[in-house]
């Protein structure tokens, strides 16, 4: 076969991939020669990736174009809902899509609307494989050598990017995470590859959070309860009714305010990680997009580790699957002794598709009451999780109306926790992980919408009047360090 023959479909793949991405992207792609060369290299690597499985140039070109088409569709949806382009760490979430399709706005694989196109696509690939002649050499020895050499060469290329020379080049192209800029310059594929390699090559040294906040006289608490409320913010900010819980927060909390979070409408794990560790996303480098994937729970500054070292029993409560975000494994490494998860809520009341927040609050109080000594409990709720679709709640189809129904239950859960802990020497913190992904609250160019948080301290005489103190999620984590570990200083300390 002539060398020119495989180059024609490769050229078609490069031009077609650029056209697909340029048409789908809300950003105008860079036309600088260097940027185009890097973009083309990304497309070529995708084509070669598929080529190594079939050795059929046109099938590889078509596979490259299909890959870009799928990525572009997902990118457009993600930008509309979350305000962020597709990133390399999203690939790690693909394994969760078949198990939890409703969370990713898709259908189960068993649904004919999914199974039909997939089976047709598989049949088309088989037919194409039969009809297009292979580009392998004619002799058996040369064919085997080629089959082994191409994946070896691609692997060697990836490893070369992890050398000091390779990392130096990548640092010059992307000195720090800037997804919007880099996708416009290099395209989705090259940016995903580059960011993944930058993450793998980052220094493994553990960053330390700044001790910028504290709670006076908090390290002698019997109980510390921190509750991450799914998609929670004051509904009055969305035109909804005033929650009684918000009035109690403003009247009874030690402090409260807006919470600047790392993402809009999704990526719970980013806020979760920031609060649990006190680490700002900027301290995580290219691991900021999925801290659990990047760091796997190995966090010296984890609240649970600090609490356990101070003599607290550590408990994690979450009424959802153990495998989601690999939480069961990660939270064990974060320092939690016991995990209370979906199987422990088999009889709990569901509101819509998920266990209700009031049921979670009751389980939290039961865990605290059953503890023999000091307890640190971190909980993540689920009732307010999307998607917001007709049929979720009987007689309520509008997404905002659904959210307002659920968030009223969240308010009731907050009040139940306040009442249940008020008789003990305890600290209670509640906060929203991110804004809800509602059509009424689209992502803004200015960044993720802030959520709300509140911090209560029970069992103390007097004290100052509640005050509003706006924080970032990482700063809130630093505040909470003082509640579980002595000699931690910061705000006012």
PDB file of C-alpha atoms in Angstrom, residues 58-295:
ATOM      1  CA  UNK A  58     -10.935   5.233   6.725  1.00  0.00           C
ATOM      2  CA  UNK A  59     -12.460   3.446   9.718  1.00  0.00           C
ATOM      3  CA  UNK A  60      -9.940   5.206  11.968  1.00  0.00           C
ATOM      4  CA  UNK A  61     -10.772   8.552  10.349  1.00  0.00           C
ATOM      5  CA  UNK A  62     -14.493   7.989  10.842  1.00  0.00           C
ATOM      6  CA  UNK A  63     -13.882   6.952  14.447  1.00  0.00           C
ATOM      7  CA  UNK A  64     -11.909  10.142  15.029  1.00  0.00           C
ATOM      8  CA  UNK A  65     -14.729  12.257  13.624  1.00  0.00           C
ATOM      9  CA  UNK A  66     -17.320  10.400  15.717  1.00  0.00           C
ATOM     10  CA  UNK A  67     -15.189  10.915  18.836  1.00  0.00           C
ATOM     11  CA  UNK A  68     -15.013  14.661  18.187  1.00  0.00           C
ATOM     12  CA  UNK A  69     -18.721  14.827  17.456  1.00  0.00           C
ATOM     13  CA  UNK A  70     -19.585  13.115  20.762  1.00  0.00           C
ATOM     14  CA  UNK A  71     -17.109  15.229  22.717  1.00  0.00           C
ATOM     15  CA  UNK A  72     -18.473  18.410  21.138  1.00  0.00           C
ATOM     16  CA  UNK A  73     -22.074  17.519  21.996  1.00  0.00           C
ATOM     17  CA  UNK A  74     -21.143  16.688  25.602  1.00  0.00           C
ATOM     18  CA  UNK A  75     -19.032  19.845  25.819  1.00  0.00           C
ATOM     19  CA  UNK A  76     -21.895  22.009  24.629  1.00  0.00           C
ATOM     20  CA  UNK A  77     -24.284  20.445  27.147  1.00  0.00           C
ATOM     21  CA  UNK A  78     -21.775  20.769  29.967  1.00  0.00           C
ATOM     22  CA  UNK A  79     -21.093  24.423  29.196  1.00  0.00           C
ATOM     23  CA  UNK A  80     -24.814  25.165  29.202  1.00  0.00           C
ATOM     24  CA  UNK A  81     -25.507  23.410  32.519  1.00  0.00           C
ATOM     25  CA  UNK A  82     -22.245  23.893  34.412  1.00  0.00           C
ATOM     26  CA  UNK A  83     -20.408  26.640  32.530  1.00  0.00           C
ATOM     27  CA  UNK A  84     -17.222  24.618  32.027  1.00  0.00           C
ATOM     28  CA  UNK A  85     -15.704  22.729  29.063  1.00  0.00           C
ATOM     29  CA  UNK A  86     -15.127  18.987  29.103  1.00  0.00           C
ATOM     30  CA  UNK A  87     -11.948  18.110  31.002  1.00  0.00           C
ATOM     31  CA  UNK A  88      -9.785  14.988  31.196  1.00  0.00           C
ATOM     32  CA  UNK A  89     -11.081  13.877  34.594  1.00  0.00           C
ATOM     33  CA  UNK A  90     -14.598  13.590  33.129  1.00  0.00           C
ATOM     34  CA  UNK A  91     -13.465  10.393  31.420  1.00  0.00           C
ATOM     35  CA  UNK A  92     -13.126   8.773  34.842  1.00  0.00           C
ATOM     36  CA  UNK A  93     -16.840   9.398  35.392  1.00  0.00           C
ATOM     37  CA  UNK A  94     -17.825   7.392  32.296  1.00  0.00           C
ATOM     38  CA  UNK A  95     -17.927   4.170  34.313  1.00  0.00           C
ATOM     39  CA  UNK A  96     -20.650   5.726  36.474  1.00  0.00           C
ATOM     40  CA  UNK A  97     -22.937   6.646  33.565  1.00  0.00           C
ATOM     41  CA  UNK A  98     -24.341   3.127  32.898  1.00  0.00           C
ATOM     42  CA  UNK A  99     -24.860   2.584  36.649  1.00  0.00           C
ATOM     43  CA  UNK A 100     -26.434   5.994  37.350  1.00  0.00           C
ATOM     44  CA  UNK A 101     -27.785   7.246  34.003  1.00  0.00           C
ATOM     45  CA  UNK A 102     -30.370   9.546  35.587  1.00  0.00           C
ATOM     46  CA  UNK A 103     -27.598  11.638  37.164  1.00  0.00           C
ATOM     47  CA  UNK A 104     -26.004  12.287  33.782  1.00  0.00           C
ATOM     48  CA  UNK A 105     -29.104  13.272  31.828  1.00  0.00           C
ATOM     49  CA  UNK A 106     -29.048  10.087  29.756  1.00  0.00           C
ATOM     50  CA  UNK A 107     -30.954   6.810  29.412  1.00  0.00           C
ATOM     51  CA  UNK A 108     -30.126   3.292  30.619  1.00  0.00           C
ATOM     52  CA  UNK A 109     -28.318   1.106  28.103  1.00  0.00           C
ATOM     53  CA  UNK A 110     -31.311  -1.235  28.179  1.00  0.00           C
ATOM     54  CA  UNK A 111     -33.604   1.503  26.848  1.00  0.00           C
ATOM     55  CA  UNK A 112     -34.334   0.929  23.139  1.00  0.00           C
ATOM     56  CA  UNK A 113     -33.478   4.567  22.417  1.00  0.00           C
ATOM     57  CA  UNK A 114     -29.934   3.809  23.642  1.00  0.00           C
ATOM     58  CA  UNK A 115     -29.563   0.139  22.761  1.00  0.00           C
ATOM     59  CA  UNK A 116     -30.850   0.581  19.192  1.00  0.00           C
ATOM     60  CA  UNK A 117     -28.288   3.172  18.032  1.00  0.00           C
ATOM     61  CA  UNK A 118     -25.477   1.341  19.858  1.00  0.00           C
ATOM     62  CA  UNK A 119     -26.299  -1.951  18.143  1.00  0.00           C
ATOM     63  CA  UNK A 120     -26.593  -0.234  14.754  1.00  0.00           C
ATOM     64  CA  UNK A 121     -23.249   1.443  15.320  1.00  0.00           C
ATOM     65  CA  UNK A 122     -21.629  -1.863  16.243  1.00  0.00           C
ATOM     66  CA  UNK A 123     -23.073  -3.477  13.120  1.00  0.00           C
ATOM     67  CA  UNK A 124     -21.741  -0.610  10.988  1.00  0.00           C
ATOM     68  CA  UNK A 125     -18.259  -1.029  12.463  1.00  0.00           C
ATOM     69  CA  UNK A 126     -18.286  -4.787  11.775  1.00  0.00           C
ATOM     70  CA  UNK A 127     -19.451  -4.195   8.186  1.00  0.00           C
ATOM     71  CA  UNK A 128     -16.835  -1.493   7.656  1.00  0.00           C
ATOM     72  CA  UNK A 129     -14.170  -3.762   9.121  1.00  0.00           C
ATOM     73  CA  UNK A 130     -15.090  -6.430   6.552  1.00  0.00           C
ATOM     74  CA  UNK A 131     -15.365  -4.110   3.559  1.00  0.00           C
ATOM     75  CA  UNK A 132     -12.281  -1.880   4.001  1.00  0.00           C
ATOM     76  CA  UNK A 133      -8.971  -3.637   3.328  1.00  0.00           C
ATOM     77  CA  UNK A 134      -6.348  -3.577   6.045  1.00  0.00           C
ATOM     78  CA  UNK A 135      -3.268  -1.355   5.808  1.00  0.00           C
ATOM     79  CA  UNK A 136      -1.070  -3.985   7.461  1.00  0.00           C
ATOM     80  CA  UNK A 137       2.028  -5.268   5.620  1.00  0.00           C
ATOM     81  CA  UNK A 138       1.486  -8.386   3.542  1.00  0.00           C
ATOM     82  CA  UNK A 139       3.928 -10.661   5.373  1.00  0.00           C
ATOM     83  CA  UNK A 140       2.969 -12.163   8.716  1.00  0.00           C
ATOM     84  CA  UNK A 141       6.173 -11.124  10.458  1.00  0.00           C
ATOM     85  CA  UNK A 142       5.910  -7.516   9.347  1.00  0.00           C
ATOM     86  CA  UNK A 143       2.216  -7.424  10.329  1.00  0.00           C
ATOM     87  CA  UNK A 144       2.950  -8.676  13.843  1.00  0.00           C
ATOM     88  CA  UNK A 145       5.777  -6.178  14.188  1.00  0.00           C
ATOM     89  CA  UNK A 146       3.510  -3.323  13.087  1.00  0.00           C
ATOM     90  CA  UNK A 147       0.686  -4.433  15.400  1.00  0.00           C
ATOM     91  CA  UNK A 148       3.083  -4.384  18.348  1.00  0.00           C
ATOM     92  CA  UNK A 149       5.059  -1.314  17.331  1.00  0.00           C
ATOM     93  CA  UNK A 150       2.208   1.227  17.009  1.00  0.00           C
ATOM     94  CA  UNK A 151       0.782   0.883  20.559  1.00  0.00           C
ATOM     95  CA  UNK A 152       4.344   0.733  21.888  1.00  0.00           C
ATOM     96  CA  UNK A 153       5.161   3.980  20.086  1.00  0.00           C
ATOM     97  CA  UNK A 154       2.020   5.692  21.421  1.00  0.00           C
ATOM     98  CA  UNK A 155       2.842   4.500  24.950  1.00  0.00           C
ATOM     99  CA  UNK A 156       6.429   5.723  24.630  1.00  0.00           C
ATOM    100  CA  UNK A 157       5.163   9.103  23.447  1.00  0.00           C
ATOM    101  CA  UNK A 158       2.934   9.390  26.531  1.00  0.00           C
ATOM    102  CA  UNK A 159       5.792   8.470  28.860  1.00  0.00           C
ATOM    103  CA  UNK A 160       8.112  10.946  27.138  1.00  0.00           C
ATOM    104  CA  UNK A 161       5.667  13.693  28.113  1.00  0.00           C
ATOM    105  CA  UNK A 162       6.263  12.771  31.761  1.00  0.00           C
ATOM    106  CA  UNK A 163      10.025  13.338  31.509  1.00  0.00           C
ATOM    107  CA  UNK A 164      11.471  16.659  32.722  1.00  0.00           C
ATOM    108  CA  UNK A 165      11.855  17.723  29.091  1.00  0.00           C
ATOM    109  CA  UNK A 166       8.261  16.803  28.265  1.00  0.00           C
ATOM    110  CA  UNK A 167       6.849  18.436  31.381  1.00  0.00           C
ATOM    111  CA  UNK A 168       8.846  21.563  30.666  1.00  0.00           C
ATOM    112  CA  UNK A 169       7.216  21.837  27.265  1.00  0.00           C
ATOM    113  CA  UNK A 170       3.763  21.247  28.683  1.00  0.00           C
ATOM    114  CA  UNK A 171       4.328  23.877  31.378  1.00  0.00           C
ATOM    115  CA  UNK A 172       5.182  26.433  28.734  1.00  0.00           C
ATOM    116  CA  UNK A 173       1.938  25.664  26.899  1.00  0.00           C
ATOM    117  CA  UNK A 174      -0.263  25.487  30.037  1.00  0.00           C
ATOM    118  CA  UNK A 175       1.510  27.015  33.043  1.00  0.00           C
ATOM    119  CA  UNK A 176      -1.681  26.793  35.118  1.00  0.00           C
ATOM    120  CA  UNK A 177      -5.216  25.458  34.630  1.00  0.00           C
ATOM    121  CA  UNK A 178      -7.237  27.724  32.341  1.00  0.00           C
ATOM    122  CA  UNK A 179      -9.729  25.504  30.557  1.00  0.00           C
ATOM    123  CA  UNK A 180     -11.612  28.131  28.603  1.00  0.00           C
ATOM    124  CA  UNK A 181      -8.438  29.687  27.213  1.00  0.00           C
ATOM    125  CA  UNK A 182      -6.694  26.413  26.423  1.00  0.00           C
ATOM    126  CA  UNK A 183      -9.692  24.784  24.734  1.00  0.00           C
ATOM    127  CA  UNK A 184     -10.010  27.830  22.473  1.00  0.00           C
ATOM    128  CA  UNK A 185      -6.296  27.580  21.648  1.00  0.00           C
ATOM    129  CA  UNK A 186      -5.675  23.848  21.378  1.00  0.00           C
ATOM    130  CA  UNK A 187      -9.089  22.218  21.087  1.00  0.00           C
ATOM    131  CA  UNK A 188     -10.800  19.731  23.372  1.00  0.00           C
ATOM    132  CA  UNK A 189      -8.670  16.694  22.582  1.00  0.00           C
ATOM    133  CA  UNK A 190      -5.219  18.269  22.901  1.00  0.00           C
ATOM    134  CA  UNK A 191      -6.282  20.135  26.058  1.00  0.00           C
ATOM    135  CA  UNK A 192      -7.616  16.963  27.662  1.00  0.00           C
ATOM    136  CA  UNK A 193      -4.397  15.121  26.840  1.00  0.00           C
ATOM    137  CA  UNK A 194      -2.184  17.972  27.979  1.00  0.00           C
ATOM    138  CA  UNK A 195      -4.054  18.492  31.268  1.00  0.00           C
ATOM    139  CA  UNK A 196      -3.969  14.756  32.037  1.00  0.00           C
ATOM    140  CA  UNK A 197      -0.203  14.671  31.446  1.00  0.00           C
ATOM    141  CA  UNK A 198       0.294  17.845  33.507  1.00  0.00           C
ATOM    142  CA  UNK A 199      -1.638  16.222  36.355  1.00  0.00           C
ATOM    143  CA  UNK A 200       0.444  13.031  36.174  1.00  0.00           C
ATOM    144  CA  UNK A 201       3.656  15.050  36.174  1.00  0.00           C
ATOM    145  CA  UNK A 202       2.799  17.366  39.056  1.00  0.00           C
ATOM    146  CA  UNK A 203       4.941  17.465  42.143  1.00  0.00           C
ATOM    147  CA  UNK A 204       3.616  14.990  44.694  1.00  0.00           C
ATOM    148  CA  UNK A 205       4.459  17.268  47.635  1.00  0.00           C
ATOM    149  CA  UNK A 206       1.441  17.832  49.848  1.00  0.00           C
ATOM    150  CA  UNK A 207       0.250  21.469  49.932  1.00  0.00           C
ATOM    151  CA  UNK A 208      -0.706  22.803  53.321  1.00  0.00           C
ATOM    152  CA  UNK A 209      -3.729  25.049  53.842  1.00  0.00           C
ATOM    153  CA  UNK A 210      -3.216  28.404  55.461  1.00  0.00           C
ATOM    154  CA  UNK A 211      -4.580  28.564  59.004  1.00  0.00           C
ATOM    155  CA  UNK A 212      -6.689  31.647  58.388  1.00  0.00           C
ATOM    156  CA  UNK A 213      -9.760  30.889  60.486  1.00  0.00           C
ATOM    157  CA  UNK A 214     -10.710  29.506  63.880  1.00  0.00           C
ATOM    158  CA  UNK A 215     -13.414  28.908  66.445  1.00  0.00           C
ATOM    159  CA  UNK A 216     -12.662  30.131  69.933  1.00  0.00           C
ATOM    160  CA  UNK A 217     -13.074  27.513  72.669  1.00  0.00           C
ATOM    161  CA  UNK A 218     -14.307  24.891  70.204  1.00  0.00           C
ATOM    162  CA  UNK A 219     -11.853  22.013  70.576  1.00  0.00           C
ATOM    163  CA  UNK A 220     -13.675  20.632  73.631  1.00  0.00           C
ATOM    164  CA  UNK A 221     -16.907  19.871  71.779  1.00  0.00           C
ATOM    165  CA  UNK A 222     -18.611  16.543  72.470  1.00  0.00           C
ATOM    166  CA  UNK A 223     -20.058  16.479  68.973  1.00  0.00           C
ATOM    167  CA  UNK A 224     -19.108  18.103  65.672  1.00  0.00           C
ATOM    168  CA  UNK A 225     -21.608  17.635  62.820  1.00  0.00           C
ATOM    169  CA  UNK A 226     -20.913  18.966  59.337  1.00  0.00           C
ATOM    170  CA  UNK A 227     -23.651  18.537  56.734  1.00  0.00           C
ATOM    171  CA  UNK A 228     -23.090  19.194  53.053  1.00  0.00           C
ATOM    172  CA  UNK A 229     -26.523  20.007  51.660  1.00  0.00           C
ATOM    173  CA  UNK A 230     -26.968  19.023  48.045  1.00  0.00           C
ATOM    174  CA  UNK A 231     -27.601  22.072  45.792  1.00  0.00           C
ATOM    175  CA  UNK A 232     -28.588  24.271  48.720  1.00  0.00           C
ATOM    176  CA  UNK A 233     -28.913  28.013  48.725  1.00  0.00           C
ATOM    177  CA  UNK A 234     -31.451  30.382  50.224  1.00  0.00           C
ATOM    178  CA  UNK A 235     -34.531  29.941  47.965  1.00  0.00           C
ATOM    179  CA  UNK A 236     -35.428  33.601  48.466  1.00  0.00           C
ATOM    180  CA  UNK A 237     -32.481  34.360  46.176  1.00  0.00           C
ATOM    181  CA  UNK A 238     -34.392  32.512  43.417  1.00  0.00           C
ATOM    182  CA  UNK A 239     -37.681  34.268  44.089  1.00  0.00           C
ATOM    183  CA  UNK A 240     -38.927  31.514  46.375  1.00  0.00           C
ATOM    184  CA  UNK A 241     -40.467  31.865  49.840  1.00  0.00           C
ATOM    185  CA  UNK A 242     -38.471  32.652  52.952  1.00  0.00           C
ATOM    186  CA  UNK A 243     -37.525  29.497  54.815  1.00  0.00           C
ATOM    187  CA  UNK A 244     -38.067  29.484  58.590  1.00  0.00           C
ATOM    188  CA  UNK A 245     -34.638  27.849  58.762  1.00  0.00           C
ATOM    189  CA  UNK A 246     -32.998  30.914  57.212  1.00  0.00           C
ATOM    190  CA  UNK A 247     -34.611  33.161  59.852  1.00  0.00           C
ATOM    191  CA  UNK A 248     -33.256  30.880  62.570  1.00  0.00           C
ATOM    192  CA  UNK A 249     -29.815  30.929  60.971  1.00  0.00           C
ATOM    193  CA  UNK A 250     -29.741  34.710  61.013  1.00  0.00           C
ATOM    194  CA  UNK A 251     -30.952  34.782  64.634  1.00  0.00           C
ATOM    195  CA  UNK A 252     -29.125  31.834  66.217  1.00  0.00           C
ATOM    196  CA  UNK A 253     -26.004  30.943  64.219  1.00  0.00           C
ATOM    197  CA  UNK A 254     -22.544  31.873  65.487  1.00  0.00           C
ATOM    198  CA  UNK A 255     -21.825  32.984  61.939  1.00  0.00           C
ATOM    199  CA  UNK A 256     -23.351  32.545  58.511  1.00  0.00           C
ATOM    200  CA  UNK A 257     -23.007  33.899  55.018  1.00  0.00           C
ATOM    201  CA  UNK A 258     -22.382  33.178  51.371  1.00  0.00           C
ATOM    202  CA  UNK A 259     -20.007  30.380  50.452  1.00  0.00           C
ATOM    203  CA  UNK A 260     -17.847  30.707  47.331  1.00  0.00           C
ATOM    204  CA  UNK A 261     -17.663  27.200  45.864  1.00  0.00           C
ATOM    205  CA  UNK A 262     -15.449  25.758  43.095  1.00  0.00           C
ATOM    206  CA  UNK A 263     -18.174  24.747  40.610  1.00  0.00           C
ATOM    207  CA  UNK A 264     -21.672  25.587  39.422  1.00  0.00           C
ATOM    208  CA  UNK A 265     -24.446  23.020  39.363  1.00  0.00           C
ATOM    209  CA  UNK A 266     -22.280  19.893  39.750  1.00  0.00           C
ATOM    210  CA  UNK A 267     -18.919  18.480  40.889  1.00  0.00           C
ATOM    211  CA  UNK A 268     -19.938  17.970  44.485  1.00  0.00           C
ATOM    212  CA  UNK A 269     -16.540  16.444  45.214  1.00  0.00           C
ATOM    213  CA  UNK A 270     -14.752  19.773  44.674  1.00  0.00           C
ATOM    214  CA  UNK A 271     -16.593  21.608  47.473  1.00  0.00           C
ATOM    215  CA  UNK A 272     -16.575  18.475  49.593  1.00  0.00           C
ATOM    216  CA  UNK A 273     -12.800  18.158  49.286  1.00  0.00           C
ATOM    217  CA  UNK A 274     -12.236  21.870  49.978  1.00  0.00           C
ATOM    218  CA  UNK A 275     -14.233  21.789  53.215  1.00  0.00           C
ATOM    219  CA  UNK A 276     -12.802  18.471  54.394  1.00  0.00           C
ATOM    220  CA  UNK A 277      -9.189  19.524  53.795  1.00  0.00           C
ATOM    221  CA  UNK A 278      -9.109  23.331  53.916  1.00  0.00           C
ATOM    222  CA  UNK A 279      -7.307  23.265  50.560  1.00  0.00           C
ATOM    223  CA  UNK A 280      -8.202  25.870  47.976  1.00  0.00           C
ATOM    224  CA  UNK A 281      -8.552  24.516  44.408  1.00  0.00           C
ATOM    225  CA  UNK A 282      -5.563  26.613  43.337  1.00  0.00           C
ATOM    226  CA  UNK A 283      -3.416  24.535  45.718  1.00  0.00           C
ATOM    227  CA  UNK A 284      -4.338  21.358  43.831  1.00  0.00           C
ATOM    228  CA  UNK A 285      -2.881  22.271  40.447  1.00  0.00           C
ATOM    229  CA  UNK A 286      -4.375  20.196  37.630  1.00  0.00           C
ATOM    230  CA  UNK A 287      -5.904  17.867  40.221  1.00  0.00           C
ATOM    231  CA  UNK A 288      -8.497  20.532  41.007  1.00  0.00           C
ATOM    232  CA  UNK A 289     -11.054  19.125  38.570  1.00  0.00           C
ATOM    233  CA  UNK A 290     -11.539  15.890  40.524  1.00  0.00           C
ATOM    234  CA  UNK A 291      -9.590  15.936  43.800  1.00  0.00           C
ATOM    235  CA  UNK A 292     -10.738  12.446  44.746  1.00  0.00           C
ATOM    236  CA  UNK A 293      -9.396  11.013  41.503  1.00  0.00           C
ATOM    237  CA  UNK A 294      -6.124  12.915  41.790  1.00  0.00           C
ATOM    238  CA  UNK A 295      -5.401  12.469  45.488  1.00  0.00           C
TER     239      UNK A 295
END
